[in-house]
Amino acid sequence: MIDANALVGTHDILFITLDTLRYDVACQALAEGRTPNLAALLPNGKWEERHSPGSFTYAAHQAFFAGFLPTPSAPGTHKRLFAAAFAGSETTGETTCVFETPDIVSGLTRRGYQTICIGGVGFFNQRTALGTVLPGLFAESYWSPAMGVTDLRSTEHQVRFACERLGKVSPSDRVFLFLNVSALHQPNCGYVLGAVQDTLQTQGAALAYVDSQLAPLFTAMQARGPSLTIICSDHGVAYGEEGFVGHRVGLPVVWTVPYAEFVLPGDARS
């Protein structure tokens, strides 16, 4: 288990949510060699199976930012990386970084972190009152249509902007960078030539595209030094299971998500 309590303050933090990615799609793409950049970083070379605290983006991220990341699928009491302090928590331990704030983003701000949100899906677009809630937790938040679900090059645009922003932060300052990847969310059929409907195959193709764009972000983070890194989905999606299409429903394919946490090492020059 990673000792987040020991790392906060000395390490940057990178948190990537692969919005709407199903666990089975992530595992199949990994097995087929379609996600080499992620494969090189995943502990033991595989995704961990976990359960999301929410069945759609807003609910899941509200829980994430309160310290409730996806829960390991095996039975037991699992200690968390982060927590907002409250009495009687059974999942807070010695390795948990606990904040006396209502959310971990403001808690990290108090610990001296520059908090940066790179938005993706609509809950991060800042175009409506609801779309300002999640990005409003951060000192800096950014979104444009080029980062959203309708742009087939959204991950490229998100990563380029994130790298540019990181380049303006002093290496001596700590950063909490959050990136919500939108490309996996519907519509993702554009990643398969001729497809007109989202399927397991089109989401797999979208994931292969996302993987192909992530390397510059990892390189930029490593140039700054080591970072505590979390990569996971916020929820899955149904593609016809039990007659359902979409998410915000109580199906295993929606609740079960891929998850990884690890320390991304700094390069030799950092």
Coordinates of N, CA and C in Angstrom, one line a residue, residues 10-13 112-114 116 162-163 165-177 217-227 264-270:
T10 N 6.0 16.2 -0.5 CA 7.2 16.0 -1.2 C 7.1 15.6 -2.7
H11 N 5.9 15.1 -3.0 CA 5.6 14.6 -4.3 C 4.5 15.4 -5.0
D12 N 4.6 15.6 -6.3 CA 3.4 16.0 -7.1 C 2.4 14.9 -7.0
I13 N 1.1 15.3 -7.4 CA 0.0 14.3 -7.5 C -0.6 14.5 -8.8
G112 N 0.0 23.6 0.4 CA 0.9 24.3 -0.5 C 0.9 23.8 -2.0
Y113 N -0.1 23.0 -2.3 CA -0.2 22.5 -3.7 C -0.9 23.5 -4.6
Q114 N -0.4 23.7 -5.8 CA -1.1 24.4 -6.9 C -2.1 23.4 -7.5
I116 N -4.8 22.1 -10.2 CA -5.1 22.4 -11.6 C -6.1 21.4 -12.1
A162 N -2.1 20.6 -20.7 CA -1.6 20.3 -19.4 C -0.1 20.4 -19.3
C163 N 0.6 20.0 -20.4 CA 2.1 20.1 -20.4 C 2.5 21.5 -20.5
R165 N 0.9 24.1 -19.2 CA 0.6 24.7 -17.9 C 1.7 24.2 -16.9
L166 N 2.0 22.9 -16.9 CA 3.1 22.4 -16.0 C 4.4 23.1 -16.3
G167 N 4.7 23.4 -17.5 CA 5.9 24.1 -17.8 C 6.1 25.5 -17.2
K168 N 4.9 26.0 -16.7 CA 5.0 27.4 -16.1 C 5.0 27.3 -14.6
V169 N 5.0 26.1 -14.0 CA 5.1 26.0 -12.6 C 6.5 25.6 -12.2
S170 N 7.0 26.4 -11.2 CA 8.4 26.1 -10.7 C 8.5 24.7 -10.2
P171 N 9.6 24.0 -10.5 CA 9.8 22.7 -10.0 C 9.8 22.6 -8.5
S172 N 10.1 23.7 -7.9 CA 10.1 23.7 -6.4 C 8.7 23.8 -5.8
D173 N 7.7 24.1 -6.6 CA 6.3 24.1 -6.1 C 5.7 22.8 -6.4
R174 N 4.8 22.4 -5.5 CA 4.1 21.1 -5.7 C 2.8 21.3 -6.4
V175 N 2.4 20.3 -7.3 CA 1.3 20.4 -8.1 C 0.3 19.2 -7.9
F176 N -1.0 19.5 -7.8 CA -2.0 18.5 -7.9 C -2.7 18.7 -9.3
L177 N -2.4 17.9 -10.3 CA -3.0 18.0 -11.6 C -4.0 16.9 -11.8
L217 N 2.4 13.7 -21.2 CA 2.0 14.1 -19.9 C 2.9 13.4 -18.8
F218 N 3.1 12.1 -19.0 CA 3.9 11.4 -18.1 C 5.4 11.9 -18.1
T219 N 5.9 12.2 -19.2 CA 7.2 12.8 -19.4 C 7.3 14.1 -18.7
A220 N 6.3 15.0 -18.9 CA 6.3 16.3 -18.2 C 6.2 16.2 -16.7
M221 N 5.5 15.2 -16.2 CA 5.4 15.1 -14.8 C 6.7 14.5 -14.2
Q222 N 7.4 13.6 -14.9 CA 8.6 13.0 -14.5 C 9.7 14.1 -14.5
A223 N 9.7 15.0 -15.4 CA 10.7 16.1 -15.5 C 10.6 17.0 -14.3
R224 N 9.5 17.0 -13.6 CA 9.4 17.8 -12.4 C 9.9 17.0 -11.1
G225 N 9.8 15.7 -11.2 CA 10.2 14.9 -10.0 C 9.2 13.8 -9.9
P226 N 9.2 13.1 -8.8 CA 8.3 11.9 -8.6 C 6.9 12.4 -8.3
S227 N 5.9 11.6 -8.7 CA 4.5 12.0 -8.4 C 3.7 10.8 -8.0
L264 N 5.0 7.6 -9.8 CA 5.7 7.8 -11.1 C 7.0 8.4 -10.8
P265 N 8.2 7.8 -11.0 CA 9.5 8.3 -10.6 C 9.9 9.5 -11.4
G266 N 10.6 10.4 -10.8 CA 11.2 11.5 -11.6 C 12.3 11.0 -12.4
D267 N 12.6 11.8 -13.5 CA 13.8 11.4 -14.3 C 15.1 11.8 -13.6
A268 N 16.2 11.4 -14.2 CA 17.5 11.6 -13.5 C 17.8 13.0 -13.4
R269 N 17.2 13.9 -14.2 CA 17.6 15.3 -14.1 C 16.8 16.1 -13.1
S270 N 15.7 15.5 -12.6 CA 14.7 16.3 -11.8 C 15.2 16.3 -10.3

